[in-house]
XYZ file of C-alpha atoms in Angstrom:
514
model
C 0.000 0.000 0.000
C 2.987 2.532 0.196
C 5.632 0.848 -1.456
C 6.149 3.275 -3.935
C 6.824 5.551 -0.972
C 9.272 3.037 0.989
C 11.033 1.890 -2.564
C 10.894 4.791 -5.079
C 11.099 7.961 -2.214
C 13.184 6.424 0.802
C 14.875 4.068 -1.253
C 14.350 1.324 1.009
C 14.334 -2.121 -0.678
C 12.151 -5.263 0.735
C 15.332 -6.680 2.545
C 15.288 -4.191 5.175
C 11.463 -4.394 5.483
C 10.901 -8.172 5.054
C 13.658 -8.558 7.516
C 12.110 -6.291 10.195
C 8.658 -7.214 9.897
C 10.271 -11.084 10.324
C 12.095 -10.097 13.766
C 8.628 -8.347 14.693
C 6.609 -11.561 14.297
C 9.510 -13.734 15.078
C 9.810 -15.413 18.899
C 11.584 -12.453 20.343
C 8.835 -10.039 20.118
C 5.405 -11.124 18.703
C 6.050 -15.008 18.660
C 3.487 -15.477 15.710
C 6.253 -17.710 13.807
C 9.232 -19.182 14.920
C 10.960 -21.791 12.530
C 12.744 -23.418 14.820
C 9.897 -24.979 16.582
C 9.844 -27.538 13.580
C 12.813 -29.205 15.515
C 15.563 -31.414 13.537
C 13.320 -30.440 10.336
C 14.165 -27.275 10.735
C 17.402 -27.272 9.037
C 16.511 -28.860 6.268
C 13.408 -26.469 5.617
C 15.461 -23.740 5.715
C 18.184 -25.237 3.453
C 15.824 -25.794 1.062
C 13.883 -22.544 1.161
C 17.622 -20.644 0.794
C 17.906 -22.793 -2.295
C 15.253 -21.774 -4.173
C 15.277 -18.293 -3.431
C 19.164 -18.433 -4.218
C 18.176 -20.439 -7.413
C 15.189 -18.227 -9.097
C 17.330 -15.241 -8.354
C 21.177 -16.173 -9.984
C 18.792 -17.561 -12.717
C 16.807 -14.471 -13.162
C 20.509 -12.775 -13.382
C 21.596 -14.965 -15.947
C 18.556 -14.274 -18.136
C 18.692 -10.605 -17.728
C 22.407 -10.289 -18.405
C 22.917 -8.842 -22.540
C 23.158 -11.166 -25.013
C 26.772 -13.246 -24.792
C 27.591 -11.080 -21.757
C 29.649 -13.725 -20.142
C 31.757 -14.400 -22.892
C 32.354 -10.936 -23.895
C 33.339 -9.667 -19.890
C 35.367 -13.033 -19.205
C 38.413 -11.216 -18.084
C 36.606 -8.765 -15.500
C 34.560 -11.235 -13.686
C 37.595 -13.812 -14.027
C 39.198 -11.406 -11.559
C 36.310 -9.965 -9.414
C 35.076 -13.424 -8.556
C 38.964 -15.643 -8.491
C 41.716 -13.274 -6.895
C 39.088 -11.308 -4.951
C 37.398 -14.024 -3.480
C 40.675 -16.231 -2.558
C 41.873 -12.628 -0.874
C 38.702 -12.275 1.337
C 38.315 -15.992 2.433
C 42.320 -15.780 3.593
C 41.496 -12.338 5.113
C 38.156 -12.919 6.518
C 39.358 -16.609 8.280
C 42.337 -14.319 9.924
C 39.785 -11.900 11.913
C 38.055 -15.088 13.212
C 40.953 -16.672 14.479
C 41.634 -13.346 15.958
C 38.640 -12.928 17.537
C 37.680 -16.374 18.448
C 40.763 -17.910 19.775
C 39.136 -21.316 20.564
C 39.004 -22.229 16.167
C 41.887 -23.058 14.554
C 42.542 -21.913 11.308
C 40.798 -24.589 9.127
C 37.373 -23.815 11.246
C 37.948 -20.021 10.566
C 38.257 -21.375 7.002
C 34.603 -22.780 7.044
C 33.063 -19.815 8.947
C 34.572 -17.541 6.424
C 33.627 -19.741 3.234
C 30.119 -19.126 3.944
C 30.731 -14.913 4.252
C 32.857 -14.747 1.610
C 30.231 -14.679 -1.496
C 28.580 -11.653 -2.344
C 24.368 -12.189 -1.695
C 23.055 -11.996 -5.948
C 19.369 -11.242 -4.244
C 20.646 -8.340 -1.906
C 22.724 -7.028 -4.371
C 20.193 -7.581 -7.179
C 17.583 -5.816 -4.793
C 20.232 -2.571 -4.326
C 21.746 -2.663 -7.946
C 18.388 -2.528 -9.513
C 16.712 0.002 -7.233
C 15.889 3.082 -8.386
C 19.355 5.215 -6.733
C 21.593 2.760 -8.513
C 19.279 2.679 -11.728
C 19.957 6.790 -11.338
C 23.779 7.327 -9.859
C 25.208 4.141 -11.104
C 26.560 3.288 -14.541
C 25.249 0.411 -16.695
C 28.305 -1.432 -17.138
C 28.899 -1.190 -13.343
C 25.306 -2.643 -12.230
C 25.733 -5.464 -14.891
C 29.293 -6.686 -13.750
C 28.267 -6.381 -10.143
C 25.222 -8.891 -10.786
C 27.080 -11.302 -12.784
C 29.889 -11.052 -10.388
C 27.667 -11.834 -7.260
C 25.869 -14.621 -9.512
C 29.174 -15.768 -10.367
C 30.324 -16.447 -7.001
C 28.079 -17.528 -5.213
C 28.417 -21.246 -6.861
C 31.834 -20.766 -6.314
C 31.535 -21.117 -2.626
C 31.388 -24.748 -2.589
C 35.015 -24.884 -3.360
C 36.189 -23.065 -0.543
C 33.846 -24.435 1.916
C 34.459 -27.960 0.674
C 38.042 -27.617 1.420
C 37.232 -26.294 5.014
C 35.441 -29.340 5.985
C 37.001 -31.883 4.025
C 40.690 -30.657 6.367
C 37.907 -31.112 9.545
C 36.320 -34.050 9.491
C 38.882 -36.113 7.385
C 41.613 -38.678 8.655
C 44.787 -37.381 6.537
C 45.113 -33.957 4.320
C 46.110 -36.128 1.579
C 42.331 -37.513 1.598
C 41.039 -34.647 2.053
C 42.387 -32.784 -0.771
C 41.768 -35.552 -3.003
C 38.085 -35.182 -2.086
C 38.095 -31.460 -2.478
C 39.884 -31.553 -6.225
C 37.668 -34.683 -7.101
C 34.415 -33.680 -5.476
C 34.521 -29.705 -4.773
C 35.690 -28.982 -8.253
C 35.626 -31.563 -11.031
C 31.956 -33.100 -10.009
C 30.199 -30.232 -8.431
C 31.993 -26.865 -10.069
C 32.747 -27.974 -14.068
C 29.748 -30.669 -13.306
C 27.012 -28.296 -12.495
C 28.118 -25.283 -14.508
C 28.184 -27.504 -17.699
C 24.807 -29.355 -16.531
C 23.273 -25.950 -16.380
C 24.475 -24.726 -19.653
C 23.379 -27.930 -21.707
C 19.719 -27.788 -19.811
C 19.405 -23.703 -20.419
C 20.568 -24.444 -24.183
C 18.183 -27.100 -25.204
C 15.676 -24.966 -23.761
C 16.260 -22.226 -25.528
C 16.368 -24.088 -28.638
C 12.473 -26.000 -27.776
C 11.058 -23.094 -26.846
C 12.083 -21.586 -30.424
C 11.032 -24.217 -32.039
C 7.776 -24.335 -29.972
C 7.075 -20.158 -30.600
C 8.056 -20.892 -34.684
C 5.529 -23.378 -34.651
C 2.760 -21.591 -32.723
C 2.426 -24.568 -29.995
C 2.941 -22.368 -27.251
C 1.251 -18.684 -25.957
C 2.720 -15.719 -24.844
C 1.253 -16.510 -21.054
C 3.062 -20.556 -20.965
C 6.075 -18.834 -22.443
C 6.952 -16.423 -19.583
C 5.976 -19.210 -17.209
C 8.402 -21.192 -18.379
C 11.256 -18.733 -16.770
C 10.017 -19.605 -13.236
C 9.717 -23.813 -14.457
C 13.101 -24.402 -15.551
C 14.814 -22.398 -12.961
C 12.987 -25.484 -10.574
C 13.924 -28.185 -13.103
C 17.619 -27.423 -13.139
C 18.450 -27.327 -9.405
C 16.133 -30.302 -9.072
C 18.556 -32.392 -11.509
C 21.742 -30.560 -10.363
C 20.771 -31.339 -6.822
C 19.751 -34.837 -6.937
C 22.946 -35.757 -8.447
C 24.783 -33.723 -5.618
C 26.184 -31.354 -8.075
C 26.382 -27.681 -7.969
C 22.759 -26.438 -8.259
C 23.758 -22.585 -7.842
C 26.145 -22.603 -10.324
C 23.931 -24.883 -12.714
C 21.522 -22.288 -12.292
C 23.615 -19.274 -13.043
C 24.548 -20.959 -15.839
C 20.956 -22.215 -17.268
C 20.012 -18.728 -17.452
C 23.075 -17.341 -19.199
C 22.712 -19.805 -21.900
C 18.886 -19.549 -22.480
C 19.631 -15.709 -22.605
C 23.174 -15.563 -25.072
C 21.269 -15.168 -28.430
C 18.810 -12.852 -27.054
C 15.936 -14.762 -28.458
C 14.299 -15.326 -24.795
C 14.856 -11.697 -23.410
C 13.271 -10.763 -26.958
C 10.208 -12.406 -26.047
C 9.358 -11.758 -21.935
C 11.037 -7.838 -21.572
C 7.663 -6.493 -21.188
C 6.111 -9.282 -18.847
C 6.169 -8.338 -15.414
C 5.734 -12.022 -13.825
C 8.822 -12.472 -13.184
C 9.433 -9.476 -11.779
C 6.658 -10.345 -9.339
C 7.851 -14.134 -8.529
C 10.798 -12.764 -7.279
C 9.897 -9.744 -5.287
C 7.032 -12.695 -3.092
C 9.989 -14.752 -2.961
C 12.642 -12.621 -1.692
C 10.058 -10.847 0.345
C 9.246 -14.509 2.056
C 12.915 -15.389 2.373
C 13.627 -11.873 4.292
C 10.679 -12.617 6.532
C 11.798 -15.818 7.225
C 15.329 -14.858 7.551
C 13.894 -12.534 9.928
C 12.302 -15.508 12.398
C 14.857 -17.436 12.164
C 18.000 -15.254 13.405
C 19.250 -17.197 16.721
C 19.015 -14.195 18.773
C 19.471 -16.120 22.074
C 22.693 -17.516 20.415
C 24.881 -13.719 19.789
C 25.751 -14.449 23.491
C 27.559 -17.566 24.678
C 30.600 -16.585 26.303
C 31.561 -20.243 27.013
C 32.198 -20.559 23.453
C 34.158 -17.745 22.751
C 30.979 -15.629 21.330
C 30.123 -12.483 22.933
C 28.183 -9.036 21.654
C 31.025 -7.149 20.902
C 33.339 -9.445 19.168
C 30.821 -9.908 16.702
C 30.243 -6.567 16.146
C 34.199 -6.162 15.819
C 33.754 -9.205 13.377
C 30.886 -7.336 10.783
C 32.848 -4.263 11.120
C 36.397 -5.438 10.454
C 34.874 -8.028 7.775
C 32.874 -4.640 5.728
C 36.136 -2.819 5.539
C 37.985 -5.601 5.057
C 36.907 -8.146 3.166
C 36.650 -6.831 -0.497
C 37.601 -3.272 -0.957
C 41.251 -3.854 -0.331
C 41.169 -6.603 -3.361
C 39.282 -4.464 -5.226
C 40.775 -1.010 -4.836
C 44.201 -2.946 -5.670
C 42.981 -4.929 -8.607
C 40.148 -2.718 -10.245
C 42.830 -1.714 -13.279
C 42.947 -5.182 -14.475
C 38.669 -5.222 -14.779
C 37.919 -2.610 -17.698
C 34.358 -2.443 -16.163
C 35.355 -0.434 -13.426
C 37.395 2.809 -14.742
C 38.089 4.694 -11.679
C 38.609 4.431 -7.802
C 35.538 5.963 -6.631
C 34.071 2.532 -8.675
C 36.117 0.290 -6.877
C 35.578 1.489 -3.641
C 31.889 1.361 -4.631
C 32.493 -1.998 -5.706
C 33.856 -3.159 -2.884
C 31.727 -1.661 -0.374
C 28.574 -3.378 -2.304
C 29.381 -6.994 -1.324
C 25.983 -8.434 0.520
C 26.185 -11.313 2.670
C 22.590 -12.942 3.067
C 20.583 -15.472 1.675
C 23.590 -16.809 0.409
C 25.763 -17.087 3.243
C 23.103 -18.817 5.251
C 22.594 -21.243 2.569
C 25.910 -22.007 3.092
C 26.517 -22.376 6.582
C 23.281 -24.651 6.640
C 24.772 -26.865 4.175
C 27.757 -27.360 6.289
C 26.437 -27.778 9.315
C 24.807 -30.163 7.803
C 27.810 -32.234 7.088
C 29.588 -31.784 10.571
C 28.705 -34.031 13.249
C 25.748 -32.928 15.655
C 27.646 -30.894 18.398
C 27.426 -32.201 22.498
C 27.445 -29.731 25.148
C 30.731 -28.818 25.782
C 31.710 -30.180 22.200
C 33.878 -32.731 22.112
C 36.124 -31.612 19.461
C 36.702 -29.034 17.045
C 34.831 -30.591 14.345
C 31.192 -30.225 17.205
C 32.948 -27.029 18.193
C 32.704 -25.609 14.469
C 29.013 -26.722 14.393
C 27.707 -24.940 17.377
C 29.206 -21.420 16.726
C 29.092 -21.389 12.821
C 25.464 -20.517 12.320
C 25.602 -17.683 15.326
C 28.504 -16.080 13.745
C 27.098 -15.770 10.016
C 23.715 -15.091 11.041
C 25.108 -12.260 13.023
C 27.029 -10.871 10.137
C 24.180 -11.836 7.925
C 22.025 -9.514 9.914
C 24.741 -6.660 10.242
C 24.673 -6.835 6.173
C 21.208 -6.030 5.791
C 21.525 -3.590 7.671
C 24.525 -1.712 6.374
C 23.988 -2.522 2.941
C 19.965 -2.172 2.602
C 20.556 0.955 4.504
C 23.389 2.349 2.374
C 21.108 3.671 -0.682
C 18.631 6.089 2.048
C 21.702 7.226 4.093
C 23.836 8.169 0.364
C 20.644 9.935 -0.973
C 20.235 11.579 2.264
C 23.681 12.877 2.650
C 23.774 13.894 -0.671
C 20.604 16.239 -0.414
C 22.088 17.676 3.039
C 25.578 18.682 1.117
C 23.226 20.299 -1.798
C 21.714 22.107 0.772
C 24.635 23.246 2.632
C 26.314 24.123 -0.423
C 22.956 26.464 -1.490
C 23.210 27.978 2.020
C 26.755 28.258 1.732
C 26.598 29.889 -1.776
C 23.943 32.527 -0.784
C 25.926 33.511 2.337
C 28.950 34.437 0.411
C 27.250 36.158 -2.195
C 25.489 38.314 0.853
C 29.027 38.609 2.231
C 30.401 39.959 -1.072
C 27.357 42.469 -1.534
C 28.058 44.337 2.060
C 32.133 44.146 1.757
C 31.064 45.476 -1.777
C 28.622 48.251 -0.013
C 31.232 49.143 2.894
C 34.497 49.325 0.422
C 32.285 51.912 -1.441
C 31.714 54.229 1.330
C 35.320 53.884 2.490
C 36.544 54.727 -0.900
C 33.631 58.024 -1.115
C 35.496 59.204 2.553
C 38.816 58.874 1.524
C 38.361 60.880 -1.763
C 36.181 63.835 0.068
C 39.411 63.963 2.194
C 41.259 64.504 -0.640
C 39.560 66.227 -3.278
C 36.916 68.961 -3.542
C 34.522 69.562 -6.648
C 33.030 73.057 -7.911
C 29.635 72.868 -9.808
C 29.562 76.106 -11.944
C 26.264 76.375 -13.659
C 25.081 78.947 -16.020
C 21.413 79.642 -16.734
C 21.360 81.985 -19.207
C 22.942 79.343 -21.990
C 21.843 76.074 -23.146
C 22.702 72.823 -21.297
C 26.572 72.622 -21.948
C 29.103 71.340 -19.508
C 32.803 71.962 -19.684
C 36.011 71.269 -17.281
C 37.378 73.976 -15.678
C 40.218 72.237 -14.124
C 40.358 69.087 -12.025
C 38.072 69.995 -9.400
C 35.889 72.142 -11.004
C 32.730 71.958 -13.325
C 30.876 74.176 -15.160
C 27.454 73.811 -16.269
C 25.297 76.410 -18.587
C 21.910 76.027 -17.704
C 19.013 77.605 -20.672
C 16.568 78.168 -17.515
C 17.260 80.785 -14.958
C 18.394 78.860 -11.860
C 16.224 78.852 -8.665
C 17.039 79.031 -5.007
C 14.987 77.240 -2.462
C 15.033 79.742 0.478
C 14.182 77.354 2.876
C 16.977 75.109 2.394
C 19.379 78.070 1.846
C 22.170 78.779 4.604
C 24.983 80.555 2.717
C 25.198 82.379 -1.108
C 28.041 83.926 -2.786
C 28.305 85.842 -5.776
C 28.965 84.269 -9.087
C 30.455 86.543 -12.096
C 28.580 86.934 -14.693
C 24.487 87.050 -15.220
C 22.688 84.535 -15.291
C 25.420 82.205 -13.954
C 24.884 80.324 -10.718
C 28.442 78.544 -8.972
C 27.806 75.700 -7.225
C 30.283 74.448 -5.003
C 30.471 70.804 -3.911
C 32.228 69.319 -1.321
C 32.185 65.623 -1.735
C 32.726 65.042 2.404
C 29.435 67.210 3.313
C 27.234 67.211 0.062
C 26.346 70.468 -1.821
C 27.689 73.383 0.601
C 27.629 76.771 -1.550
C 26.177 78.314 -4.823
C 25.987 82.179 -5.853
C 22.256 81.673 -5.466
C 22.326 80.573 -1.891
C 21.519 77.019 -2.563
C 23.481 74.843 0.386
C 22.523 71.092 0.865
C 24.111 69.621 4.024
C 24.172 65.589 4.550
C 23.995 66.418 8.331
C 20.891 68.121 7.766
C 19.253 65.356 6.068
């Protein structure tokens, strides 16, 4: 009812909202829905829900990207999503084992696998906004969508690592795994399952529209059918859905053919605003509140909040601001720092975690080793960073536009100040300037009646005037007359310190007086 208000006016997107309004009906306020009373199914629900809200959006990205987009930005992304990622999930893991002494490293390596890609629905919710539609350039909203696409299939790599080193005998083993499973089956697996699926599709559906078998209404549909159908195959066969997603909707999209066909629909559109609007709210319910503080673990309030800040300034615009030369999207610093500032953690990152706490053992109270110590604090930590995302990032767009109108309206108040300033030193340098001259100078008026209106230059201080009327004295403003030579011929002497103080007709004019 007023979300052209909240979207288009305070530039507030439905993360923020869906999130509050979750935490309001949540069970730390109105307890109308709490997610976790569904007990040990409760992870898997919310694994799942992630998944398809992670799924319809990186394949709504891949459809709305230009035609061949992927292929003709290869080297930008190459180094937004490889270098910058690696840099973050080294950096990120360090502030954990800072901050939480009780992990060792290959734990902070799992916490910080899941915060380490950028959210695609968060940032497709900011990029697409009306601010960023506005303030920020094409090419920069496009590689920042296909970047956060991009990598967010690529955090099953890192993670896998992470856990393989934790709950594996040997590191041989466990790097086997990670090279056999992590990349060969699920990366190159699912990314090349999603591109044969999104290709034959795109050739049916052609084929189907040439031959008039299918209507405008079934064809749009069809966007929200195979995004379902691929993760459904990808994930039965344990491969990478996200990726296979991602990449379904790249290749249905490269000739153009598809976008051609459902630019003007708005279902879409629609699907995914009730579906991220839904995930936020549940997001919302399901942040473990009661978990930000358990000081026997090594989690207290204001480590985390030393985590999400050290993690915003840390975690990608260093990469960035240092590699932005090499990605011909981004042409100067501001965009790299802009770049860097915009990468989300949400839906994502708690698909993530859920996934591997899903694969650590369930954790006894105290854990018995680090393997049940990584699956008690894991969810806590990224929720809490999850959270202090959505925040800072939902919240970035209203803050920018309102700083910017305060500096326009500074500068406006600063601009008419001065120019009020310069009009009275203006004013007062002109009356210093009249003083010093009366000081120095003295001007005679010498005006003749009898003639017609000529004026000539005596000598430097004097003027003479011929008048063709006869001159006329007021006598009650005269104080003092002197006698001109000549008829007709009135002197007026002027003093340019106290006005008009003598004539021959006994005209005097006094600024005193006045």
């Amino acid at each position: 009812m007023c979300s052209l208000l909240v979207k288009e006016k305070l530039y507030i997107n439905e993360v923020v909202l869906g999130t509050a309004f979750g935490i309001l009906m949540g069970p730390h306020v109105a307890n109308a829905f709490d997610p976790r009373d569904w007990g040990a199914e409760t992870q898997k629900i919310t694994l799942e829900i992630m998944r398809v809200v992670l799924a319809m959006g990186l394949f709504a990205i891949g459809v709305e990207l230009p035609k061949s987009y992927m292929a003709k930005h290869v080297r930008g992304l190459l180094v937004l999503v490889v270098p910058t990622m690696a840099i973050g999930w080294v950096i990120v893991a360090g502030i954990l084992k800072a901050l939480f002494g009780e992990l060792n490293f290959v734990s902070c390596l799992a916490i910080a696998a899941c915060l380490t890609p950028t959210d695609p629905i968060i940032c497709a919710a900011i990029v697409g906004g009306k601010f960023a539609m506005k303030h920020v350039p094409l090419n920069l909203r496009q590689i920042l969508s296909a970047e956060s696409a991009a990598n967010d299939g690529l955090a099953y790599p890192f993670l896998s690592i992470s856990i393989y080193l934790t709950v594996e005998a040997s590191t041989r083993e466990a790097i086997g795994k990670w090279f056999l499973v992590g990349w060969l089956y699920q990366v190159i697996l699912g990314t090349a399952l999603g591109a044969v699926l999104g290709t034959m599709f795109n050739w049916l559906m052609k084929l189907s529209h040439n031959k008039g078998f299918i209507d405008r209404e079934s064809y749009v549909a069809q966007y929200l059918a195979m995004a379902l159908f691929t993760i459904g195959i990808a994930s039965t066969i344990g491969s990478d859905d996200l990726l296979a997603a991602f990449a379904a909707g790249t290749a249905i999209s490269w000739d153009g053919n598809f976008n051609t066909h459902t630019e003007d629909e708005i279902f879409a559109s629609v699907i995914d605003l009730v579906l991220n609007c839904a995930c936020f709210v549940y997001i919302g319910a399901w942040l473990p509140f009661e978990s930000f503080n358990m000081p026997q673990y090594g989690i207290e309030p204001w480590r985390l909040v030393v985590l999400v800040i050290a993690i915003l300034a840390l975690r990608r615009i260093p990469s960035i601001l240092l590699l932005f030369k090499w990605v011909p999207e981004i042409t100067t610093w501001q965009e790299a720092l802009f770049s860097g500032h915009f990468g989300p953690m949400g839906v994502g990152a708690i698909f993530i975690s859920t996934l591997a706490v899903s694969r650590l053992p369930e954790p006894h109270d105290p854990p018995a080793n680090q393997a049940e110590l990584l699956a008690k604090v894991l969810q806590p930590i990224v929720s809490f960073v999850v959270l202090g995302s959505i925040i800072t990032h939902g919240l970035s767009i209203p803050f920018f536009s309102f700083g910017r109108n305060m500096s326009l309206t500074m500068s406006r108040s600063a601009t008419l100040t001065s120019m009020r300033s310069s009009e009275n030193a203006d004013y007062l340098r002109s009356l210093s300037t009249t003083k010093r001259l009366a000081h120095n100078s003295r001007a005679d008026v010498v005006v003749d009646t009898s003639s017609g209106p000529q004026t000539s230059q005596v000598d430097n201080n004097t003027l003479v005037t011929r008048m063709s009327t006869p001159s006329r004295q007021d006598p009650a403003t005269s104080a003092t007359s002197s006698q001109g030579s000549g008829s007709g011929l009135t002197a007026i002497t002027l003093d340019l310190e106290s006005g008009l103080v003598g004539s021959n007709k006994g005209v005097h004019f006094s600024p005193s007086a006045q």
